[in-house]
PDB file of C-alpha atoms in Angstrom:
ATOM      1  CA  UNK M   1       0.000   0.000   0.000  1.00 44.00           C
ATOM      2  CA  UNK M   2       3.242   2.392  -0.325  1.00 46.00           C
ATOM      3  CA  UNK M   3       4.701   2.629  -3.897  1.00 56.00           C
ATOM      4  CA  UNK M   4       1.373   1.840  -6.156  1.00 59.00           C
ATOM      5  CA  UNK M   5       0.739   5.407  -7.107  1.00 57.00           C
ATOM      6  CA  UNK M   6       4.655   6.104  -7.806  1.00 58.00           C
ATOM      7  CA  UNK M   7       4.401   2.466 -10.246  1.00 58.00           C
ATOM      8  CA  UNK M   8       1.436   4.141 -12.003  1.00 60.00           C
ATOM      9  CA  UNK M   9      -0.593   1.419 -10.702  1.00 55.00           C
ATOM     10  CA  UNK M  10      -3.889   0.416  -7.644  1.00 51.00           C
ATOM     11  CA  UNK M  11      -3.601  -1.743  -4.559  1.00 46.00           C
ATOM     12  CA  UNK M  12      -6.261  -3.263  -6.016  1.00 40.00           C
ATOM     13  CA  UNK M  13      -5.139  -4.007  -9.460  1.00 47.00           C
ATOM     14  CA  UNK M  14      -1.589  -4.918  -8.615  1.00 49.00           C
ATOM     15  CA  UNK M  15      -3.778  -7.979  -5.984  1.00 50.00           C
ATOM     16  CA  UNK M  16      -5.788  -9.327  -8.920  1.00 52.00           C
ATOM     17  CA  UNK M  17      -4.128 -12.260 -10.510  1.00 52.00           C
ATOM     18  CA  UNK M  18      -4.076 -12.083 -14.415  1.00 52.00           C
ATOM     19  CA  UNK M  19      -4.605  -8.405 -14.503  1.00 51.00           C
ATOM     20  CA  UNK M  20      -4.184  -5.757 -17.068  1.00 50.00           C
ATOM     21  CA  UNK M  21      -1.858  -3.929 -14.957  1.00 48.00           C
ATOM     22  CA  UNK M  22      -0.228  -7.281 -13.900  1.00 52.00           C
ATOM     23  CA  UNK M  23       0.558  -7.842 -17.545  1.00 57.00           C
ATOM     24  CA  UNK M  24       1.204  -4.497 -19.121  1.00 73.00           C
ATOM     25  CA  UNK M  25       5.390  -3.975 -18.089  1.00 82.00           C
ATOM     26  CA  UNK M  26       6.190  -0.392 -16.596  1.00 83.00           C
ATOM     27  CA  UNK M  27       9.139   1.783 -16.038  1.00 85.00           C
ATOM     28  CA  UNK M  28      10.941   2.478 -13.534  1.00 86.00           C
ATOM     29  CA  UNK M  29      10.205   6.747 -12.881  1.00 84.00           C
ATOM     30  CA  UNK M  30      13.423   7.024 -11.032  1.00 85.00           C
ATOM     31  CA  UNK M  31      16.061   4.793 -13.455  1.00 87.00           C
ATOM     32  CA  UNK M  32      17.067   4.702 -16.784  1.00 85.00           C
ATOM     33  CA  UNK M  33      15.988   2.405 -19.286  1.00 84.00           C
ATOM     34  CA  UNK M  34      19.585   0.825 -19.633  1.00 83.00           C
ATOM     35  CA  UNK M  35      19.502   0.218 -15.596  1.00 84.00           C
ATOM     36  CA  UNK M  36      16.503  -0.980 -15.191  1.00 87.00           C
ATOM     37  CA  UNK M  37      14.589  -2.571 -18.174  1.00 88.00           C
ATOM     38  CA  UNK M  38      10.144  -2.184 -17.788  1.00 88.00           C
ATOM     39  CA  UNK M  39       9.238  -4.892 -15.821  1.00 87.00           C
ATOM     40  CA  UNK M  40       5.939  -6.448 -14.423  1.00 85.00           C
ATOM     41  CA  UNK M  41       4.502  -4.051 -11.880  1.00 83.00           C
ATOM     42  CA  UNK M  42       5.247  -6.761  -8.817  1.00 84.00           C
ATOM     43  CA  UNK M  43       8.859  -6.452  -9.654  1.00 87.00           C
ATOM     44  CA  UNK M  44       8.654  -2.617  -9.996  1.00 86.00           C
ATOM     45  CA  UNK M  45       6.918  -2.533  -6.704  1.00 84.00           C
ATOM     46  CA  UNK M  46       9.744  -4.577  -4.840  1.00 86.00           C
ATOM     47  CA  UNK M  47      12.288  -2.214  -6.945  1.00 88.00           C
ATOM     48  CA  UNK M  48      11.218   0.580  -6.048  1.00 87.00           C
ATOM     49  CA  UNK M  49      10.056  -0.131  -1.876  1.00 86.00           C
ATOM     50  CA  UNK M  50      13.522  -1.979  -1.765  1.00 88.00           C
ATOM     51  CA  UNK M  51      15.957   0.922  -3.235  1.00 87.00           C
ATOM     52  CA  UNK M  52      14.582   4.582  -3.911  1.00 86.00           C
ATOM     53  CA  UNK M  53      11.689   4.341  -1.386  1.00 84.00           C
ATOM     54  CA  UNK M  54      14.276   2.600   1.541  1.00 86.00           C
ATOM     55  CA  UNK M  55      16.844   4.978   1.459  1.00 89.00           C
ATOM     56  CA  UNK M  56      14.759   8.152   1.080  1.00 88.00           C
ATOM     57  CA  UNK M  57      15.666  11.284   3.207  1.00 89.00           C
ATOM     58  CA  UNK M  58      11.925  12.967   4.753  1.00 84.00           C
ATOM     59  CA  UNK M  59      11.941  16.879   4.772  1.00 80.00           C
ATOM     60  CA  UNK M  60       8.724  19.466   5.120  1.00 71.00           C
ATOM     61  CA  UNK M  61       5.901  16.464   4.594  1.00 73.00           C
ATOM     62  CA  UNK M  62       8.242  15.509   1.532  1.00 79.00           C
ATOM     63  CA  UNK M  63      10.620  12.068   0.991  1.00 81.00           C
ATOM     64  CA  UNK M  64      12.929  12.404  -1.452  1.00 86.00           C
ATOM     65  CA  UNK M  65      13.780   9.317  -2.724  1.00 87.00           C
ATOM     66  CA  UNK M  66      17.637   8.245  -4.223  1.00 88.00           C
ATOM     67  CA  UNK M  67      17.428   8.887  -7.933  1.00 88.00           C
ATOM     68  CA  UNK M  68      19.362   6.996 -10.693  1.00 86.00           C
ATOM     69  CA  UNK M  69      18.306   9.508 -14.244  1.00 83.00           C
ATOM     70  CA  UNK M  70      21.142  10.990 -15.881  1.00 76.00           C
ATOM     71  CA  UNK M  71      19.841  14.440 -14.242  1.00 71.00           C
ATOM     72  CA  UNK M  72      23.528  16.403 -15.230  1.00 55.00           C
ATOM     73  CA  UNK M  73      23.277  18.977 -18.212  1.00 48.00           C
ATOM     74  CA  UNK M  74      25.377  18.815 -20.992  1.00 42.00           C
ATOM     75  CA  UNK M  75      29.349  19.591 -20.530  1.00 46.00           C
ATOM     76  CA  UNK M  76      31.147  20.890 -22.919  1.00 46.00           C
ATOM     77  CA  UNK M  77      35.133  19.971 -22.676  1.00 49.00           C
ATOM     78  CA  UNK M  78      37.835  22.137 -24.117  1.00 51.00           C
ATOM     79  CA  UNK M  79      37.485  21.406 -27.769  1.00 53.00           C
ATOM     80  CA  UNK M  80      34.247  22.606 -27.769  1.00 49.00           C
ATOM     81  CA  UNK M  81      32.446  19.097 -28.060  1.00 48.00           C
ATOM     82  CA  UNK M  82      29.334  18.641 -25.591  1.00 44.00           C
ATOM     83  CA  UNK M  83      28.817  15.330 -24.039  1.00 47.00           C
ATOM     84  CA  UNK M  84      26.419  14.113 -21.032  1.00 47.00           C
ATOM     85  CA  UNK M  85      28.056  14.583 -17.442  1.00 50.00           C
ATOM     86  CA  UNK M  86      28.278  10.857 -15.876  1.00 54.00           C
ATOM     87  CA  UNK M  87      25.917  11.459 -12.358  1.00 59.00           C
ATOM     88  CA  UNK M  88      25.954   7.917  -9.799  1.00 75.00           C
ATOM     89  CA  UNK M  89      22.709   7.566  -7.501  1.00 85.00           C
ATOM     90  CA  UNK M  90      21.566  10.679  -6.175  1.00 88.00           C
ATOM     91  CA  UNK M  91      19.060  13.004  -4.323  1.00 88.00           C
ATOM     92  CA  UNK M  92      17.661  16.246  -5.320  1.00 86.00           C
ATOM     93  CA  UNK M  93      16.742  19.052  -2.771  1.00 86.00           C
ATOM     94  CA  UNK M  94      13.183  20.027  -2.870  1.00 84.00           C
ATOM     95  CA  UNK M  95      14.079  23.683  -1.210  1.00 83.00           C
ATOM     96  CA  UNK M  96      17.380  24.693  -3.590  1.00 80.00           C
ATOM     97  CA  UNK M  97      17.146  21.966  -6.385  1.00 76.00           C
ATOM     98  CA  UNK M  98      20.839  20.755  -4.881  1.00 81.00           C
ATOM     99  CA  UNK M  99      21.845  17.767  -6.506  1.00 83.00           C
ATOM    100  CA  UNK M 100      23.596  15.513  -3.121  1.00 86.00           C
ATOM    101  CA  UNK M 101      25.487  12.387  -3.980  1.00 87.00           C
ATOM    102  CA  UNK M 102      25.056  10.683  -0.453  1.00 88.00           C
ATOM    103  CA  UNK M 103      22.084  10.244   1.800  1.00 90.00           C
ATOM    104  CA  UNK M 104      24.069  11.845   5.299  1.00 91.00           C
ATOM    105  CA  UNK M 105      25.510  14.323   3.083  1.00 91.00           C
ATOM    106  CA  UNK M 106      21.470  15.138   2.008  1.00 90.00           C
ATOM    107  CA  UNK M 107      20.311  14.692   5.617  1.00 91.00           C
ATOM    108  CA  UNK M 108      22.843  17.173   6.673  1.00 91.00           C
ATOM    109  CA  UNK M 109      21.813  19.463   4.009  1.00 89.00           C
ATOM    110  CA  UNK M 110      18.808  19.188   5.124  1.00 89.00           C
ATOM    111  CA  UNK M 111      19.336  20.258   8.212  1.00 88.00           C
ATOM    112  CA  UNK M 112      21.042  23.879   7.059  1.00 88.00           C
ATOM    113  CA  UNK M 113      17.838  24.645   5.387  1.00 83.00           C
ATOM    114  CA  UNK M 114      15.949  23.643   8.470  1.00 84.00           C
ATOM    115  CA  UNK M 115      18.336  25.911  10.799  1.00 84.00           C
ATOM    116  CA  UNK M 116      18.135  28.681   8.425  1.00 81.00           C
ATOM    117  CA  UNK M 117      13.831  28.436   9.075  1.00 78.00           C
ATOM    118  CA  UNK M 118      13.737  26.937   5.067  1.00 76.00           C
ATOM    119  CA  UNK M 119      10.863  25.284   4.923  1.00 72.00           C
ATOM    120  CA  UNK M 120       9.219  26.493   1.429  1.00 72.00           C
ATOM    121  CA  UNK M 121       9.396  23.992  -1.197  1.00 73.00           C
ATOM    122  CA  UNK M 122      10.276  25.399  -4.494  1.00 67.00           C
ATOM    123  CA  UNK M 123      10.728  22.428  -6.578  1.00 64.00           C
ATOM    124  CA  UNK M 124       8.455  19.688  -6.232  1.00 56.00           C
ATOM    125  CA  UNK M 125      10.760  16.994  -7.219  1.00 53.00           C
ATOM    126  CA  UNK M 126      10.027  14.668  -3.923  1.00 49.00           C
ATOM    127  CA  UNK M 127       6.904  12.805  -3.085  1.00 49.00           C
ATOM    128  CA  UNK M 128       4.361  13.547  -0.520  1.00 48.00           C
ATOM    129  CA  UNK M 129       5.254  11.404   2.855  1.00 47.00           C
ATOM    130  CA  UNK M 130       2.200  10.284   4.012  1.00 42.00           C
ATOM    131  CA  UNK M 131       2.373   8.238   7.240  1.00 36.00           C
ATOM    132  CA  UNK M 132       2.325   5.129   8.239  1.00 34.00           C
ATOM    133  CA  UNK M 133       1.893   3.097   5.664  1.00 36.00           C
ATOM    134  CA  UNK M 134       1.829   6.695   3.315  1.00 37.00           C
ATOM    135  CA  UNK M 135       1.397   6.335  -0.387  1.00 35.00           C
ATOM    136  CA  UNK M 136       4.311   8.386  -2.477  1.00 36.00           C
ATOM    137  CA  UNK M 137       3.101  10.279  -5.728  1.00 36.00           C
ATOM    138  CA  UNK M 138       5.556  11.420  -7.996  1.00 37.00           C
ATOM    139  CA  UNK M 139       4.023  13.852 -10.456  1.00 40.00           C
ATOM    140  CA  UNK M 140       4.844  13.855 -14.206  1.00 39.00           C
ATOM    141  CA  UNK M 141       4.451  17.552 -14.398  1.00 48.00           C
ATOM    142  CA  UNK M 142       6.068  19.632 -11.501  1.00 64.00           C
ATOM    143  CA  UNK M 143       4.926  23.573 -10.603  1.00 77.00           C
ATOM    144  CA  UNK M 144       7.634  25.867  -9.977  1.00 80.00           C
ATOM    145  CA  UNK M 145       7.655  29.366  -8.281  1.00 83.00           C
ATOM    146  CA  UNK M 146      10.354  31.775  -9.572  1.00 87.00           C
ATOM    147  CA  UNK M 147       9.684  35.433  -9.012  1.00 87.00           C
ATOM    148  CA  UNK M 148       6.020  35.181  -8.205  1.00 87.00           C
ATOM    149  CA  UNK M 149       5.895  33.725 -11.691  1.00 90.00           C
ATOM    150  CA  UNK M 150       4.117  30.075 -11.615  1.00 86.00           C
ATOM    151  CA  UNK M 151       5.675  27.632 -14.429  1.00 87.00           C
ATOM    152  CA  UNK M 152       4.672  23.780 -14.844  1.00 81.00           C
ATOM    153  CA  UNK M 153       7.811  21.754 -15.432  1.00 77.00           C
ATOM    154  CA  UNK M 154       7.718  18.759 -17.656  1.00 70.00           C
ATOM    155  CA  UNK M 155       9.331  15.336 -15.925  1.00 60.00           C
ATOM    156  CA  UNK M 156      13.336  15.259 -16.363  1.00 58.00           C
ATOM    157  CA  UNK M 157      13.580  18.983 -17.253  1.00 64.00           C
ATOM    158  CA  UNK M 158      16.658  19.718 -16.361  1.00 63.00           C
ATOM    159  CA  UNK M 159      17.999  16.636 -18.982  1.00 61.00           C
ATOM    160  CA  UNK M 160      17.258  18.139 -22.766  1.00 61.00           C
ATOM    161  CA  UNK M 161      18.114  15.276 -24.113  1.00 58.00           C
ATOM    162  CA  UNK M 162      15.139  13.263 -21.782  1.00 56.00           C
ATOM    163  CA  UNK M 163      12.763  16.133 -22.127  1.00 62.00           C
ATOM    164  CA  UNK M 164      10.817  18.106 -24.704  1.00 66.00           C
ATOM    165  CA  UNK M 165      11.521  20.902 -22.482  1.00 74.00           C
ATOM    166  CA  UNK M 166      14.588  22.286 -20.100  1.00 80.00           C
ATOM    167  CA  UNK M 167      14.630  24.578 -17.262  1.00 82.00           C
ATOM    168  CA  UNK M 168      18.073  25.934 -15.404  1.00 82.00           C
ATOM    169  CA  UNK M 169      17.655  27.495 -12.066  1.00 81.00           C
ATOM    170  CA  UNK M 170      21.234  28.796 -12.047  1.00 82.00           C
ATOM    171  CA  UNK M 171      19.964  31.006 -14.949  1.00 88.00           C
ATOM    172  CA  UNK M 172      17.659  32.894 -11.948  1.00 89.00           C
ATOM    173  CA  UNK M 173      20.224  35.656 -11.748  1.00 91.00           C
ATOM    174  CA  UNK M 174      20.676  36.368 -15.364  1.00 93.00           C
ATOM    175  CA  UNK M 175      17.122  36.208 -15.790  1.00 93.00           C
ATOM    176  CA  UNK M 176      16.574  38.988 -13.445  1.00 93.00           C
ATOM    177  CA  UNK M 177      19.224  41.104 -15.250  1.00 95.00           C
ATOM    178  CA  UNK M 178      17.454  41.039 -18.033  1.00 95.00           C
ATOM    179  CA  UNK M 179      14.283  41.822 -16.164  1.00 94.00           C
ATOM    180  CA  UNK M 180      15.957  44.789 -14.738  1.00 94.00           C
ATOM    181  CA  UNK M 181      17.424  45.980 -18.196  1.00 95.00           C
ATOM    182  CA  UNK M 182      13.744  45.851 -19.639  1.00 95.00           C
ATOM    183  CA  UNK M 183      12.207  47.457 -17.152  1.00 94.00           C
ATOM    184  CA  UNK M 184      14.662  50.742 -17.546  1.00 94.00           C
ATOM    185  CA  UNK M 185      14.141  50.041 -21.563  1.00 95.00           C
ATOM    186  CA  UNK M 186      10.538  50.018 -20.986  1.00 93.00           C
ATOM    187  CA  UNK M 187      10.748  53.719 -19.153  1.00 92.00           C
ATOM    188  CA  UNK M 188      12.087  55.284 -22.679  1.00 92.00           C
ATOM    189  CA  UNK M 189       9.844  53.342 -25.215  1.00 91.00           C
ATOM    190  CA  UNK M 190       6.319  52.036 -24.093  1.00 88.00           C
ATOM    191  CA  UNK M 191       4.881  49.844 -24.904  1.00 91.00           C
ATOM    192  CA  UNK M 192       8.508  48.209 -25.299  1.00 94.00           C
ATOM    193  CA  UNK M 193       8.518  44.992 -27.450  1.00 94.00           C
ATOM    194  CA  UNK M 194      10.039  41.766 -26.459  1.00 95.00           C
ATOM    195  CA  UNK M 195      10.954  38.367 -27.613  1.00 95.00           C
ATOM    196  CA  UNK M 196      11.845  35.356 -25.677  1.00 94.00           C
ATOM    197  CA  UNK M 197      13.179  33.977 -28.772  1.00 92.00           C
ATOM    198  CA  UNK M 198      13.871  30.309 -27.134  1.00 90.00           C
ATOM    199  CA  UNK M 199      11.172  29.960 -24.710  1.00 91.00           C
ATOM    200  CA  UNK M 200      11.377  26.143 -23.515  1.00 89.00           C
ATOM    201  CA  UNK M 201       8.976  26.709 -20.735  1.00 90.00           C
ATOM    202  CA  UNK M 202       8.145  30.436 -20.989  1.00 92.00           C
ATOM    203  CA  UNK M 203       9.561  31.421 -17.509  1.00 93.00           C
ATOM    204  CA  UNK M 204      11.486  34.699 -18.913  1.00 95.00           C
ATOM    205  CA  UNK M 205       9.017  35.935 -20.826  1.00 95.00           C
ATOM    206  CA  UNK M 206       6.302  35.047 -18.432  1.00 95.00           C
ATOM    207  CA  UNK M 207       7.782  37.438 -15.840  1.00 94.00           C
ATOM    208  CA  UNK M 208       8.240  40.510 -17.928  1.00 95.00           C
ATOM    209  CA  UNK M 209       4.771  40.484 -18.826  1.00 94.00           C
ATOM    210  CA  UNK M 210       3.695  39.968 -15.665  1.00 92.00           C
ATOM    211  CA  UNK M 211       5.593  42.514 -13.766  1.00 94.00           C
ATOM    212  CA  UNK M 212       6.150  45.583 -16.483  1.00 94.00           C
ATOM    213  CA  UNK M 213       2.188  44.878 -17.196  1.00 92.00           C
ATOM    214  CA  UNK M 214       1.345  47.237 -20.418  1.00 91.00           C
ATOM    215  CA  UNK M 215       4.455  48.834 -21.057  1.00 94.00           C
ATOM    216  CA  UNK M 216       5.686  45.870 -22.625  1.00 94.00           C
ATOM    217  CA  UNK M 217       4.664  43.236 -25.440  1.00 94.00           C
ATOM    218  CA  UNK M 218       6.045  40.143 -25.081  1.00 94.00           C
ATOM    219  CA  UNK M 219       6.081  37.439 -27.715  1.00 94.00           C
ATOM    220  CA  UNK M 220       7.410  34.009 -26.801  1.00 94.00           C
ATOM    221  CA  UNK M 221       8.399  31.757 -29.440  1.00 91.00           C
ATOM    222  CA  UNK M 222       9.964  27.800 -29.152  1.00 90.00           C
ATOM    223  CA  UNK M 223      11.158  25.907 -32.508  1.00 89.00           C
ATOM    224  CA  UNK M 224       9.705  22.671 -30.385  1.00 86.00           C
ATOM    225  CA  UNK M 225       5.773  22.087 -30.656  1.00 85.00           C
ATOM    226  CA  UNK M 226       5.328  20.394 -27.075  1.00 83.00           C
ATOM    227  CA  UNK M 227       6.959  23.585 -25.668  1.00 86.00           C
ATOM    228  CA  UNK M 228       4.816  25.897 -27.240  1.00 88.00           C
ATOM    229  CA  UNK M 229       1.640  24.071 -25.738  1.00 86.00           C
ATOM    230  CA  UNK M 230       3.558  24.542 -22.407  1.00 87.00           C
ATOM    231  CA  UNK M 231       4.022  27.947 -22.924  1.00 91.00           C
ATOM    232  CA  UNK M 232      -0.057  28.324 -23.641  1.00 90.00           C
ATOM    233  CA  UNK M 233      -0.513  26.414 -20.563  1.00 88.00           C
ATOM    234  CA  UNK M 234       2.032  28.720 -18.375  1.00 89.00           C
ATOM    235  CA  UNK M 235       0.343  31.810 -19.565  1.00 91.00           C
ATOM    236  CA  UNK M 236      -3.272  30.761 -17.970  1.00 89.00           C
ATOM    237  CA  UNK M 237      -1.364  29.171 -14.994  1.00 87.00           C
ATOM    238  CA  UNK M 238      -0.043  32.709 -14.359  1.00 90.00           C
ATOM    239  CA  UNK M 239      -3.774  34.440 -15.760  1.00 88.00           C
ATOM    240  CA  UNK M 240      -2.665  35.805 -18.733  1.00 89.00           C
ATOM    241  CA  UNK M 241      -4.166  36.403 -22.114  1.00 84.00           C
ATOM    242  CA  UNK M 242      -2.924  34.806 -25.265  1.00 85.00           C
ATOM    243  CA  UNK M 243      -2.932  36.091 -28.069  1.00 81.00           C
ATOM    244  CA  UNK M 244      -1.787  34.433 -31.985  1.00 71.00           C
ATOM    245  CA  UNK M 245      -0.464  35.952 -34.493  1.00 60.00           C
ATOM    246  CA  UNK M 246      -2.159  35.875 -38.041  1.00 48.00           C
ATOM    247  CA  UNK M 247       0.118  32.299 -39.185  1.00 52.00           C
ATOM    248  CA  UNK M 248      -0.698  31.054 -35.761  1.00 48.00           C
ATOM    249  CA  UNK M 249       3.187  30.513 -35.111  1.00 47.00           C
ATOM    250  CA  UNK M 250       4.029  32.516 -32.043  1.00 52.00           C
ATOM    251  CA  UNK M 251       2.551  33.456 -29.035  1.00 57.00           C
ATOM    252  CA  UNK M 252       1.810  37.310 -27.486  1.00 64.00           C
ATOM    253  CA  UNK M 253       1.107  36.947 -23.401  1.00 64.00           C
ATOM    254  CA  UNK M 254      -0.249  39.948 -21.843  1.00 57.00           C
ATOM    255  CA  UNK M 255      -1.337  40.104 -18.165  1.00 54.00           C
ATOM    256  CA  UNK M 256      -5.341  39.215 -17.793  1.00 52.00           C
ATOM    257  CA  UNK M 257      -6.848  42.041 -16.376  1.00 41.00           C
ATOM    258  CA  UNK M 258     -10.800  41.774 -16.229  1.00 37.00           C
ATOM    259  CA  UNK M 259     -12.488  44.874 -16.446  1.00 32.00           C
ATOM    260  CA  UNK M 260     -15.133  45.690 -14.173  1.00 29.00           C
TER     261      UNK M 260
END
């Protein structure tokens, strides 16, 4: 009664011999194909109670369990070629989106956040703890907070090569440079327009529009179709209008303000 939800599966369905469920093969959420092959949702059940779920490190209501994706970004080395960074078993902070190699080393971590009074969870990468006997849910889609600006995350986002879509928190602070370079723009020439040429999840664009309001026009554009839809879907997460162009190619977001 722990792990069904996080195999995609019921208590009840994973009990009845000759099921559906018992017969389709799943995937392991938290592993590679090439580590662990889809298997028969029994065996994914004692997989994943036995390793990720076991060894999982509890913060805030959330247990973060040991994950085994190949969650580095791309390196590039000094002749310019760009290859995956190799990553072992790790866990991934749900308050700073740290990336800890060992379990005391996470628990320690932890434990700064917790002296520091940290408690917010930014980035829902762990599953609910629900006790005893508490089911874990590990969402395909994840909602992040940057900047009072609400964006939903696709699963293995911060892996382009795993993911129709990729978000970097490092890039927070060069984000809000550019923020605070449009906003002085926007003071000169208004209504200011803006492209967020590569859009991925629409974060950057997102928060000019909502923040500089009507003294800016923001278009946000993404050569990838899934990211697009994701960027229609970020605009009415954060109540905004959008608004297509006459080919029906990119997008204009504008904040939604109802008149009265």
């Amino acid at each position: 009664s722990e792990l069904e939800e996080l195999a995609g599966i019921s208590e009840l369905t994973q009990n009845e011999p000759g099921s559906q469920a018992n017969a389709a093969k799943k995937s392991c959420p938290l592993c590679p194909e090439d580590r662990f092959k889809a298997c028969h949702v029994n065996k994914l059940h004692r997989h994943l109670s036995n390793l990720h779920w076991k060894i999982s490190v509890e913060y805030a209501g959330y247990r973060m369990c040991i994950c085994h994706l190949h969650c580095r970004p791309v390196m590039t080395n000094l002749n310019g070629d760009q290859s995956n960074a190799k990553m072992g078993a790790h866990y991934h902070c749900i308050i700073c989106a740290a990336t800890i190699f060992r379990r005391t080393d996470m628990i320690s971590h932890m434990k700064r956040h917790m002296n520091k009074g940290e408690n917010k969870v930014r980035f829902s990468t762990g599953v609910p703890a629900r006790s005893p006997g508490g089911t874990p849910v590990r969402s395909s889609e994840d909602i992040l907070k940057e900047a009072d600006t609400n964006v939903q995350l696709i699963s293995n986002y911060s892996t382009p090569q795993k993911s129709d879509t990729y978000f970097n928190p490092k890039m927070k602070s060069n984000r809000q440079l550019i923020f605070c370079a449009l906003a002085v723009l926007a003071q000169e020439k208004n209504p200011l327009e803006c492209l967020d040429a590569f859009g991925s999840t629409g974060i950057m664009g997102l928060q000019w529009a909502k923040h500089l309001g009507n003294s800016v026009k923001v278009t946000i554009n993404d050569i990838n179709e899934k990211s697009v839809a994701l960027i229609r879907e970020n605009c009415h997460l954060n109540k905004m209008k959008v608004l297509n162009n006459k080919d029906d190619d990119d997008d204009d977001c504008e904040e939604d303000r109802k008149s009265t």
